[in-house]
Amino acid sequence: MPDTVSFLVDPLPVGATPEFLEASFREIEPGSGALAVNDLAPHRGDGVFETLAIVDGHVQEVEPHLARLANSAQLCELPEPNLDQWRLVITRAAERVPGQGEFALKLALSRGIDPGTTPTGWVHVTPGADFRAAREEGIRVVTLDRGVARGAGERAPWLLLGAKTLSYAANMAAIREAKRRGADDAVFTSSDGYVLEGPTSSVIARFGDDWVTPPPAAGILHGTTQRSIFAHLHAQGRTVEYRDLTVDDLRRADAAWLVSSVRMAAPIVELDGAPMPVDHAATAQLNAYLLGPRD
Amino acid sequence: MPDTVSFLVDPLPVGATPEFLEASFREIEPGSGALAVNDLAPHRGDGVFETLAIVDGHVQEVEPHLARLANSAQLCELPEPNLDQWRLVITRAAERVPGQGEFALKLALSRGIDPGTTPTGWVHVTPGADFRAAREEGIRVVTLDRGVARGAGERAPWLLLGAKTLSYAANMAAIREAKRRGADDAVFTSSDGYVLEGPTSSVIARFGDDWVTPPPAAGILHGTTQRSIFAHLHAQGRTVEYRDLTVDDLRRADAAWLVSSVRMAAPIVELDGAPMPVDHAATAQLNAYLLGPRD
């Protein structure tokens, strides 16, 4: 059974006849030539994506990811994705990899061949990296200015700050900058000193019994893993809150994490070179929850 | 003779033996599957590009474009491009399209297959659109906040503001926003009210005998067409200057243009709904210069 699989998807409009779904995508050899060089994904980073975890055969949080995909597509004025089609592709892709272990499933919807309005799509599944050290021992994080003021996304929707687009070059550069500074990952801050998000993660901080994350209105993605954790904590009777956090607030937290779909909850052990308290019990509990089957 | 051609390029390191160059790229069917879905260009918009004009068989300003490609690659920590290779691919691609008329040649250098460090590359040539109306009658422009303060690029190089990356989703969204507002194109402004650049162009304004453009240090690309125009004006004894411009400054200009490699010089006839003076004589002279062979 392969541990890496790729599918090329011909995105269908909403309402397409169900019997067309199964023939609307096909498995391709991973690494093979699939996308045209004038597809607007490679050409312009002009498309949207989601990354989902597969844990022991179960694809985590399919519906929240698909809801965010649809929202990202709307913000980018892409055709509304046919979620029945994407559900089926996700199922077929997950069936093709081993039923034990962790995998990352990335799906993408591109604006398509330039010029034109016919989207293209794909799914690519790879084995999950070994994140045990990040989950158990934690990560060192540096804050990096994203250059924008808090709330810029609401004032300037063309910046697409709330959409998960394929234009991630600066996110990747921020992670390289963090590593150059001897850290493992970054937290973006607004130009006015507020905590935003990681380049590929959300920030959650605990202050006593309050669990806090910055609000999406700050100009960040609404994290699917953050939402899943908040729902879990809320069900346990904990206090969860969307609230603006300054970098100083984050420094004073009793514990903080970067959370994301595939790495799950990584406790921040060091922020800009200063140690942060680590809540090992809560971290273990969060990751046990996140690694269990979730819908 | 085709009017659209594509080449897939296997980027060579600097110093590769010259006889390897000719075999390091190959023509492919335009629109055919060429890039892997886990190539970091479609995956992350993680690569750099240049767009060059071909006018009546002559590729314009090859060396300035290649110099900027090398600079963008350095800012993105990509391997240094082998410019001999890119010169040869550009020559071969330009030979494949008709020797009369205008064409746009886009070349791109991606970080390559994820995970890994072997870059991929391509060239795609298409017929130039009919830009006579834009060049002669002009364009309506709206200012759109880019959300960042002037100079953010120098303070936060991980934002890659000075690199021409493939992550152009927000640039494309800004052009859609401009059209929604009844305009043809946009000018990005900094959050502190300074003129930056168009989503795919540079801004040049004339105040009396002074020709002004915002400095690259503002956090913008150094435009190859703007530089070519400034060299041309300077050779004619005109005064050219890199200077910060507020939006109010731009409104008071005696004339202003968006300049870019393929559309050339498009006079701004309207800024945020208010008419701008148009210098038809200078516009015609600039475009005559830009459409002549330039190196």
Coordinates of C-alpha atoms in Angstrom, one line a residue:
Chain A
M1 CA 0.0 0.0 0.0
P2 CA 1.5 3.3 -1.0
D3 CA 2.1 5.9 1.7
T4 CA 2.0 8.8 -0.7
V5 CA -0.9 9.3 -3.2
S6 CA -2.0 12.0 -5.5
F7 CA -5.3 12.7 -7.2
L8 CA -6.1 15.2 -9.9
V9 CA -9.6 16.6 -9.5
D10 CA -11.8 18.2 -12.1
P11 CA -13.9 20.5 -9.8
L12 CA -17.6 20.1 -10.5
P13 CA -20.2 22.9 -9.9
V14 CA -22.5 22.7 -7.0
G15 CA -25.5 20.5 -7.9
A16 CA -23.7 18.3 -10.3
T17 CA -25.5 14.9 -10.8
P18 CA -24.1 12.5 -8.2
E19 CA -23.1 9.8 -10.7
F20 CA -20.6 12.3 -12.2
L21 CA -18.7 12.5 -8.9
E22 CA -16.8 9.3 -9.1
A23 CA -15.5 10.0 -12.6
S24 CA -14.5 13.6 -11.7
F25 CA -11.1 12.7 -10.3
R26 CA -8.3 10.2 -10.9
E27 CA -5.3 8.9 -9.1
I28 CA -2.0 10.0 -10.6
E29 CA 1.6 9.0 -10.0
P30 CA 2.9 11.2 -7.1
G31 CA 5.5 13.6 -8.5
S32 CA 4.3 13.2 -12.1
G33 CA 3.6 16.1 -14.3
A34 CA -0.1 17.1 -13.7
L35 CA -0.6 20.8 -13.6
A36 CA -0.1 23.1 -16.6
V37 CA 2.6 25.8 -16.2
N38 CA -0.1 28.4 -16.9
D39 CA -2.4 27.1 -14.2
L40 CA -3.1 30.0 -11.9
A41 CA -1.9 28.0 -8.8
P42 CA 1.8 27.9 -9.9
H43 CA 1.4 31.0 -12.0
R44 CA 0.0 33.3 -9.3
G45 CA -0.5 31.3 -6.1
D46 CA -4.2 31.9 -6.9
G47 CA -6.2 29.2 -5.3
V48 CA -7.2 27.9 -1.8
F49 CA -6.3 24.8 0.2
E50 CA -6.8 22.8 3.3
T51 CA -4.6 20.4 5.1
L52 CA -6.3 17.6 7.0
A53 CA -4.9 14.9 9.3
I54 CA -5.6 11.2 8.7
V55 CA -5.0 9.3 12.0
D56 CA -5.3 5.5 11.9
G57 CA -7.6 5.6 8.8
H58 CA -9.8 8.4 10.1
V59 CA -9.8 11.8 8.4
Q60 CA -10.1 14.4 11.1
E61 CA -12.6 17.3 11.0
V62 CA -13.7 16.9 7.4
E63 CA -16.7 19.2 7.6
P64 CA -14.9 22.1 9.3
H65 CA -12.2 22.0 6.7
L66 CA -14.6 21.9 3.9
A67 CA -16.6 24.8 5.4
R68 CA -13.4 26.8 5.5
L69 CA -12.5 25.8 2.0
A70 CA -15.9 27.1 0.8
N71 CA -15.3 30.3 2.8
S72 CA -11.9 30.8 1.4
A73 CA -13.2 30.2 -2.1
Q74 CA -15.9 32.8 -1.6
L75 CA -13.4 35.4 -0.3
C76 CA -11.3 34.7 -3.4
E77 CA -14.3 34.8 -5.7
L78 CA -13.7 31.2 -6.9
P79 CA -16.6 29.1 -8.0
E80 CA -18.3 27.5 -5.0
P81 CA -16.8 24.1 -4.4
N82 CA -19.0 21.0 -4.7
L83 CA -18.4 19.6 -1.2
D84 CA -20.0 16.2 -2.1
Q85 CA -17.2 15.9 -4.6
W86 CA -14.5 16.8 -2.2
R87 CA -15.9 14.5 0.5
L88 CA -15.7 11.6 -2.0
V89 CA -12.2 12.5 -3.1
I90 CA -11.0 12.7 0.5
T91 CA -12.6 9.3 1.2
R92 CA -11.0 7.7 -1.8
A93 CA -7.6 9.2 -1.1
A94 CA -7.7 8.1 2.6
E95 CA -8.6 4.6 1.6
R96 CA -5.4 4.3 -0.5
V97 CA -3.0 4.8 2.4
P98 CA -2.3 2.4 5.3
G99 CA -5.0 2.3 8.0
Q100 CA -2.4 2.7 10.8
G101 CA -0.4 5.8 11.5
E102 CA -0.6 9.5 10.7
F103 CA -0.9 11.1 7.3
A104 CA -1.4 14.7 6.0
L105 CA -3.9 15.2 3.3
K106 CA -3.7 18.4 1.4
L107 CA -6.4 19.5 -1.0
A108 CA -6.3 22.5 -3.3
L109 CA -8.7 24.3 -5.5
S110 CA -7.0 26.6 -8.1
R111 CA -8.6 29.2 -10.3
G112 CA -7.4 27.1 -13.2
I113 CA -5.8 27.7 -16.5
D114 CA -4.9 31.3 -17.3
P115 CA -6.9 32.9 -18.9
G116 CA -10.1 31.3 -17.9
T117 CA -12.5 30.5 -15.2
T118 CA -12.4 26.7 -15.1
P119 CA -10.9 25.6 -11.8
T120 CA -8.5 22.8 -11.3
G121 CA -8.0 20.8 -8.1
W122 CA -5.9 18.1 -6.5
V123 CA -5.3 16.0 -3.4
H124 CA -1.9 14.9 -2.2
V125 CA -1.4 12.6 0.8
T126 CA 1.9 12.1 2.5
P127 CA 3.1 10.3 5.7
G128 CA 3.0 12.6 8.7
A129 CA 6.4 13.7 10.0
D130 CA 7.4 12.5 13.4
F131 CA 6.0 15.3 15.6
R132 CA 6.5 13.5 19.0
A133 CA 9.3 15.9 20.1
A134 CA 7.2 19.0 19.2
R135 CA 4.2 17.6 20.9
E136 CA 5.9 16.4 24.1
E137 CA 9.0 18.5 24.5
G138 CA 7.6 21.6 22.8
I139 CA 8.9 24.2 20.4
R140 CA 10.9 27.5 20.6
V141 CA 9.1 30.3 19.0
V142 CA 10.0 33.8 17.9
T143 CA 7.6 36.7 17.2
L144 CA 7.8 38.2 13.7
D145 CA 6.0 41.3 12.5
R146 CA 3.5 40.6 9.7
G147 CA 3.6 44.3 8.9
V148 CA -0.1 44.8 9.0
A149 CA -2.2 46.4 11.7
R150 CA -4.7 44.3 13.6
G151 CA -8.0 44.2 11.7
A152 CA -6.4 45.1 8.4
G153 CA -8.2 42.1 6.9
E154 CA -11.6 43.6 7.6
R155 CA -10.7 47.0 6.2
A156 CA -8.9 45.6 3.2
P157 CA -10.5 42.3 2.2
W158 CA -8.4 42.2 -1.0
L159 CA -5.5 41.3 1.2
L160 CA -7.3 37.9 1.6
L161 CA -6.0 37.6 5.2
G162 CA -9.0 35.4 6.2
A163 CA -8.6 33.1 3.2
K164 CA -6.3 30.1 3.2
T165 CA -4.8 30.8 -0.2
L166 CA -1.9 29.1 -2.0
S167 CA 0.2 32.3 -1.7
Y168 CA 2.3 31.1 1.2
A169 CA 5.8 32.3 0.2
A170 CA 6.0 34.7 3.1
N171 CA 4.7 32.1 5.6
M172 CA 7.5 29.8 4.5
A173 CA 10.0 32.7 4.7
A174 CA 8.9 33.4 8.2
I175 CA 9.6 29.8 9.3
R176 CA 13.0 30.0 7.7
E177 CA 13.7 33.2 9.6
A178 CA 12.6 31.5 12.8
K179 CA 15.0 28.7 12.2
R180 CA 17.8 31.2 11.4
R181 CA 17.2 32.6 14.9
G182 CA 17.5 29.2 16.5
A183 CA 13.8 28.7 17.0
D184 CA 11.4 26.1 15.6
D185 CA 8.5 28.2 14.5
A186 CA 7.1 31.8 14.4
V187 CA 4.2 33.7 15.7
F188 CA 3.1 36.6 13.5
T189 CA 2.4 39.9 15.3
S190 CA 0.5 42.9 14.0
S191 CA 2.3 46.1 13.4
D192 CA 0.5 47.4 16.5
G193 CA 1.8 44.7 18.8
Y194 CA -0.9 42.1 18.8
V195 CA -0.5 38.3 18.5
L196 CA -2.0 37.0 15.2
E197 CA -1.2 33.4 14.3
G198 CA 1.7 31.1 13.3
P199 CA 2.6 30.8 9.6
T200 CA 0.8 27.4 9.6
S201 CA -0.9 27.3 13.0
S202 CA -3.1 29.1 15.5
V203 CA -2.1 30.4 18.9
I204 CA -3.9 29.3 22.1
A205 CA -2.8 30.6 25.6
R206 CA -4.0 29.7 29.0
F207 CA -4.4 32.3 31.8
G208 CA -5.4 30.4 34.9
D209 CA -8.7 28.7 33.9
D210 CA -9.2 30.9 30.8
W211 CA -8.2 29.6 27.4
V212 CA -7.8 32.4 24.9
T213 CA -7.1 32.8 21.2
P214 CA -7.0 35.9 19.0
P215 CA -10.3 36.6 17.2
P216 CA -10.4 35.9 13.4
A217 CA -11.4 39.6 13.0
A218 CA -7.8 40.4 13.8
G219 CA -7.0 39.4 10.2
I220 CA -6.2 35.7 10.7
L221 CA -7.5 32.3 9.7
H222 CA -10.1 30.7 11.9
G223 CA -8.2 27.6 12.9
T224 CA -10.0 24.3 12.6
T225 CA -7.8 22.7 15.3
Q226 CA -8.3 25.7 17.6
R227 CA -12.0 25.5 17.1
S228 CA -11.9 21.7 17.8
I229 CA -9.9 22.3 21.0
F230 CA -12.2 25.1 22.1
A231 CA -15.3 22.9 21.6
H232 CA -13.6 20.1 23.5
L233 CA -12.6 22.5 26.4
H234 CA -16.1 24.1 26.4
A235 CA -17.7 20.6 26.7
Q236 CA -15.5 20.0 29.7
G237 CA -16.8 23.2 31.4
R238 CA -13.7 25.3 30.7
T239 CA -13.8 29.0 29.9
V240 CA -12.8 29.7 26.3
E241 CA -12.6 33.1 24.8
Y242 CA -11.7 35.0 21.6
R243 CA -9.8 38.0 22.8
D244 CA -7.0 40.3 21.5
L245 CA -3.6 39.4 23.0
T246 CA -0.6 41.6 23.0
V247 CA 2.8 40.0 22.9
D248 CA 3.2 41.0 26.5
D249 CA 0.0 39.2 27.4
L250 CA 1.3 36.1 25.6
R251 CA 4.6 36.3 27.6
R252 CA 2.5 36.3 30.9
A253 CA 0.4 33.3 29.9
D254 CA 0.5 30.2 32.2
A255 CA 1.0 28.1 29.1
A256 CA 0.7 28.6 25.3
W257 CA 0.5 26.3 22.3
L258 CA 0.7 26.5 18.5
V259 CA -2.0 24.2 17.2
S260 CA -2.5 22.9 13.7
S261 CA -4.1 20.0 11.9
V262 CA -1.1 17.7 11.5
R263 CA 1.4 18.7 14.2
M264 CA -1.6 19.0 16.6
A265 CA -0.8 20.9 19.9
A266 CA 2.9 22.0 20.3
P267 CA 3.6 23.7 23.6
I268 CA 5.7 26.9 23.4
V269 CA 8.7 26.3 25.6
E270 CA 10.5 29.5 24.7
L271 CA 9.2 32.8 23.3
D272 CA 11.8 35.2 21.8
G273 CA 14.5 33.5 23.8
A274 CA 12.7 33.6 27.2
P275 CA 11.4 30.4 28.7
M276 CA 7.6 29.9 28.9
P277 CA 5.9 27.7 31.4
V278 CA 4.8 24.4 30.0
D279 CA 1.6 22.6 31.0
H280 CA 2.6 19.1 30.3
A281 CA -0.6 17.6 31.7
A282 CA -2.8 19.8 29.5
T283 CA -0.6 19.3 26.5
A284 CA -0.9 15.5 26.8
Q285 CA -4.6 15.7 27.3
L286 CA -5.0 18.0 24.3
N287 CA -3.0 15.7 22.0
A288 CA -4.8 12.6 23.2
Y289 CA -8.0 14.4 22.2
L290 CA -6.6 15.6 18.9
L291 CA -5.3 12.2 18.0
G292 CA -8.6 10.5 18.6
P293 CA -11.2 10.3 15.9
R294 CA -12.9 13.7 15.5
D295 CA -15.7 14.9 13.1
Chain B
M1 CA 4.1 28.9 -36.1
P2 CA 2.5 28.6 -32.6
D3 CA 1.6 31.8 -30.7
T4 CA 1.7 30.0 -27.4
V5 CA 4.6 27.9 -26.3
S6 CA 5.7 26.3 -23.0
F7 CA 9.0 25.0 -21.9
L8 CA 9.8 23.0 -18.8
V9 CA 13.2 23.8 -17.3
D10 CA 15.5 21.7 -15.1
P11 CA 17.3 24.6 -13.3
L12 CA 21.1 24.1 -13.4
P13 CA 23.5 25.3 -10.8
V14 CA 25.7 28.3 -11.5
G15 CA 28.8 27.1 -13.3
A16 CA 27.3 24.1 -15.0
T17 CA 29.2 23.0 -18.1
P18 CA 27.8 25.0 -21.1
E19 CA 27.1 21.9 -23.2
F20 CA 24.5 20.8 -20.6
L21 CA 22.5 24.0 -21.1
E22 CA 20.7 23.0 -24.4
A23 CA 19.5 19.7 -22.9
S24 CA 18.3 21.2 -19.6
F25 CA 14.9 22.3 -20.9
R26 CA 12.3 21.0 -23.3
E27 CA 9.3 22.3 -25.1
I28 CA 6.0 20.9 -23.9
E29 CA 2.5 21.1 -25.2
P30 CA 0.9 24.3 -23.7
G31 CA -1.8 23.4 -21.2
S32 CA -0.4 19.9 -20.7
G33 CA 0.3 18.4 -17.3
A34 CA 3.9 19.4 -16.4
L35 CA 4.2 20.3 -12.7
A36 CA 3.7 17.9 -9.8
V37 CA 0.9 18.7 -7.4
N38 CA 3.4 18.8 -4.6
D39 CA 5.7 21.2 -6.4
L40 CA 6.1 24.1 -4.1
A41 CA 4.9 26.6 -6.7
P42 CA 1.3 25.4 -6.8
H43 CA 1.6 24.0 -3.2
R44 CA 2.8 27.3 -1.6
G45 CA 3.3 29.9 -4.2
D46 CA 6.9 29.4 -3.3
G47 CA 9.0 30.6 -6.2
V48 CA 9.9 33.7 -8.2
F49 CA 9.1 34.9 -11.6
E50 CA 9.6 37.5 -14.3
T51 CA 7.4 38.6 -17.2
L52 CA 9.2 40.0 -20.3
A53 CA 7.8 41.5 -23.4
I54 CA 8.7 40.2 -26.9
V55 CA 8.1 42.9 -29.5
D56 CA 8.6 42.0 -33.2
G57 CA 11.0 39.2 -32.2
H58 CA 13.1 41.1 -29.8
V59 CA 13.0 40.2 -26.1
Q60 CA 13.0 43.4 -24.1
E61 CA 15.4 44.1 -21.2
V62 CA 16.6 40.5 -20.7
E63 CA 19.5 41.4 -18.4
P64 CA 17.5 43.7 -16.0
H65 CA 14.8 41.0 -15.7
L66 CA 17.4 38.3 -15.0
A67 CA 19.2 40.5 -12.5
R68 CA 15.9 40.9 -10.7
L69 CA 15.2 37.2 -10.9
A70 CA 18.6 36.5 -9.2
N71 CA 17.8 39.1 -6.5
S72 CA 14.3 37.7 -5.9
A73 CA 15.8 34.2 -5.6
Q74 CA 18.4 35.5 -3.1
L75 CA 15.6 37.1 -1.0
C76 CA 13.7 33.8 -1.0
E77 CA 16.8 31.8 -0.3
L78 CA 16.4 29.8 -3.5
P79 CA 19.5 28.4 -5.3
E80 CA 21.2 31.1 -7.4
P81 CA 19.8 30.8 -10.9
N82 CA 22.1 30.0 -13.8
L83 CA 21.5 33.0 -15.9
D84 CA 23.3 31.5 -19.0
Q85 CA 20.7 28.8 -18.9
W86 CA 17.8 31.3 -18.6
R87 CA 19.2 33.4 -21.4
L88 CA 19.3 30.3 -23.6
V89 CA 15.7 29.2 -22.7
I90 CA 14.4 32.8 -23.4
T91 CA 16.1 32.8 -26.8
R92 CA 14.8 29.4 -27.7
A93 CA 11.2 30.3 -26.6
A94 CA 11.2 33.6 -28.4
E95 CA 12.4 31.9 -31.6
R96 CA 9.3 29.7 -31.5
V97 CA 6.7 32.4 -31.8
P98 CA 6.1 34.7 -34.8
G99 CA 8.6 37.5 -35.4
Q100 CA 5.9 40.1 -35.7
G101 CA 3.7 41.4 -32.9
E102 CA 3.8 41.5 -29.2
F103 CA 4.1 38.5 -26.8
A104 CA 4.5 38.1 -23.1
L105 CA 7.1 35.6 -21.8
K106 CA 6.8 34.5 -18.3
L107 CA 9.6 32.6 -16.6
A108 CA 9.4 31.0 -13.2
L109 CA 11.7 29.3 -10.8
S110 CA 10.0 27.2 -8.1
R111 CA 11.6 25.8 -4.9
G112 CA 10.7 22.5 -6.4
I113 CA 9.1 19.3 -5.2
D114 CA 8.1 19.2 -1.5
P115 CA 10.1 18.2 0.5
G116 CA 13.3 18.9 -1.2
T117 CA 15.7 21.5 -2.5
T118 CA 15.8 20.8 -6.2
P119 CA 14.1 23.7 -8.0
T120 CA 11.9 23.4 -11.0
G121 CA 11.3 26.0 -13.7
W122 CA 9.3 26.9 -16.7
V123 CA 8.7 29.4 -19.5
H124 CA 5.3 30.2 -21.0
V125 CA 4.8 32.6 -23.9
T126 CA 1.4 34.0 -24.9
P127 CA 0.3 36.6 -27.4
G128 CA 0.1 40.1 -25.8
A129 CA -3.4 41.3 -25.2
D130 CA -4.5 44.4 -27.2
F131 CA -3.3 47.2 -24.9
R132 CA -3.9 50.1 -27.4
A133 CA -6.8 51.5 -25.4
A134 CA -4.8 51.4 -22.2
R135 CA -1.8 53.0 -23.8
E136 CA -3.6 55.7 -25.7
E137 CA -6.9 56.4 -23.9
G138 CA -5.5 55.5 -20.4
I139 CA -6.8 53.7 -17.4
R140 CA -9.0 54.5 -14.4
V141 CA -7.3 53.6 -11.1
V142 CA -8.3 53.3 -7.5
T143 CA -6.0 53.3 -4.5
L144 CA -6.2 50.3 -2.3
D145 CA -4.5 49.9 1.1
R146 CA -1.9 47.2 1.2
G147 CA -2.1 47.2 5.0
V148 CA 1.6 47.6 5.6
A149 CA 3.4 50.7 6.6
R150 CA 6.0 52.2 4.2
G151 CA 9.3 50.5 4.7
A152 CA 7.9 47.4 6.3
G153 CA 9.9 45.4 3.7
E154 CA 13.2 46.6 5.2
R155 CA 12.1 45.9 8.8
A156 CA 10.6 42.6 8.0
P157 CA 12.4 40.9 5.1
W158 CA 10.4 37.7 5.6
L159 CA 7.4 39.5 4.1
L160 CA 9.4 39.2 0.8
L161 CA 8.0 42.6 -0.3
G162 CA 11.0 43.2 -2.6
A163 CA 10.9 39.8 -4.2
K164 CA 8.7 39.0 -7.2
T165 CA 7.3 35.8 -5.8
L166 CA 4.6 33.5 -7.2
S167 CA 2.4 34.4 -4.3
Y168 CA 0.2 36.9 -6.2
A169 CA -3.3 36.0 -4.9
A170 CA -3.7 39.3 -3.1
N171 CA -2.5 41.2 -6.2
M172 CA -5.1 39.5 -8.3
A173 CA -7.8 40.2 -5.7
A174 CA -6.8 43.9 -5.7
I175 CA -7.3 44.0 -9.5
R176 CA -10.7 42.4 -9.1
E177 CA -11.6 44.9 -6.4
A178 CA -10.6 47.8 -8.7
K179 CA -12.9 46.4 -11.5
R180 CA -15.7 46.0 -9.0
R181 CA -15.3 49.7 -8.3
G182 CA -15.6 50.5 -12.0
A183 CA -11.8 51.1 -12.5
D184 CA -9.3 49.3 -14.6
D185 CA -6.4 48.8 -12.1
A186 CA -5.2 49.6 -8.6
V187 CA -2.4 51.5 -6.9
F188 CA -1.4 50.0 -3.6
T189 CA -0.9 52.5 -0.8
S190 CA 0.8 52.0 2.5
S191 CA -1.1 52.1 5.8
D192 CA 0.5 55.5 6.4
G193 CA -0.8 57.0 3.2
Y194 CA 2.1 56.6 0.8
V195 CA 1.9 55.4 -2.8
L196 CA 3.5 52.0 -3.3
E197 CA 3.0 50.3 -6.7
G198 CA 0.3 48.7 -8.8
P199 CA -0.5 45.0 -8.3
T200 CA 1.5 44.3 -11.5
S201 CA 3.1 47.7 -12.3
S202 CA 5.1 50.6 -11.1
V203 CA 3.8 54.2 -10.6
I204 CA 5.6 57.1 -12.3
A205 CA 4.3 60.7 -11.8
R206 CA 5.4 63.9 -13.5
F207 CA 5.5 67.2 -11.6
G208 CA 6.5 69.9 -14.0
D209 CA 9.9 68.7 -15.3
D210 CA 10.5 66.2 -12.5
W211 CA 9.7 62.6 -13.0
V212 CA 9.2 60.7 -9.7
T213 CA 8.6 57.2 -8.6
P214 CA 8.5 55.8 -5.0
P215 CA 11.8 54.3 -3.8
P216 CA 12.1 50.4 -3.7
A217 CA 12.9 50.9 0.1
A218 CA 9.2 51.7 0.5
G219 CA 8.7 48.0 0.3
I220 CA 8.0 47.6 -3.4
L221 CA 9.5 45.9 -6.4
H222 CA 12.1 47.8 -8.4
G223 CA 10.3 48.0 -11.7
T224 CA 12.3 47.0 -14.8
T225 CA 10.1 49.2 -17.0
Q226 CA 10.3 52.1 -14.6
R227 CA 14.1 51.8 -14.6
S228 CA 14.2 51.7 -18.4
I229 CA 12.0 54.8 -18.6
F230 CA 14.1 56.6 -16.0
A231 CA 17.3 55.8 -17.9
H232 CA 15.7 57.0 -21.1
L233 CA 14.5 60.2 -19.6
H234 CA 17.8 60.8 -17.9
A235 CA 19.6 60.4 -21.2
Q236 CA 17.3 63.1 -22.6
G237 CA 18.4 65.4 -19.8
R238 CA 15.2 65.2 -17.7
T239 CA 15.2 65.1 -14.0
V240 CA 14.3 61.7 -12.5
E241 CA 13.9 61.0 -8.8
Y242 CA 13.1 58.3 -6.3
R243 CA 10.9 60.0 -3.7
D244 CA 8.1 59.1 -1.3
L245 CA 4.8 60.2 -2.7
T246 CA 1.6 60.6 -0.7
V247 CA -1.7 59.9 -2.3
D248 CA -2.3 63.7 -2.2
D249 CA 1.0 64.2 -4.0
L250 CA -0.1 61.8 -6.7
R251 CA -3.4 63.6 -7.1
R252 CA -1.6 66.9 -7.7
A253 CA 0.8 65.4 -10.4
D254 CA 0.8 66.9 -13.8
A255 CA 0.5 63.4 -15.2
A256 CA 0.9 59.9 -13.9
W257 CA 1.3 56.4 -15.4
L258 CA 1.3 52.8 -14.4
V259 CA 4.2 51.2 -16.2
S260 CA 4.9 47.5 -16.7
S261 CA 6.7 45.2 -19.1
V262 CA 3.9 44.1 -21.3
R263 CA 1.2 46.8 -21.1
M264 CA 4.0 49.4 -21.2
A265 CA 3.0 53.0 -20.1
A266 CA -0.7 53.4 -19.3
P267 CA -1.7 57.0 -18.4
I268 CA -3.9 57.3 -15.4
V269 CA -6.9 59.3 -16.5
E270 CA -8.9 58.9 -13.2
L271 CA -7.7 58.4 -9.6
D272 CA -10.4 57.3 -7.1
G273 CA -13.1 58.8 -9.4
A274 CA -11.4 62.2 -9.9
P275 CA -10.0 63.1 -13.3
M276 CA -6.2 63.3 -13.7
P277 CA -4.5 65.4 -16.3
V278 CA -3.1 63.3 -19.2
D279 CA 0.1 64.1 -21.0
H280 CA -0.7 62.5 -24.4
A281 CA 2.5 63.7 -26.0
A282 CA 4.7 62.2 -23.3
T283 CA 2.6 59.0 -23.2
A284 CA 3.1 58.5 -27.0
Q285 CA 6.8 59.2 -26.7
L286 CA 7.2 56.8 -23.8
N287 CA 5.4 54.0 -25.5
A288 CA 7.3 54.5 -28.7
Y289 CA 10.4 54.2 -26.7
L290 CA 9.1 51.1 -24.8
L291 CA 8.0 49.4 -28.0
G292 CA 11.4 49.8 -29.6
P293 CA 14.1 47.2 -29.1
R294 CA 15.7 47.7 -25.7
D295 CA 18.4 45.8 -23.9

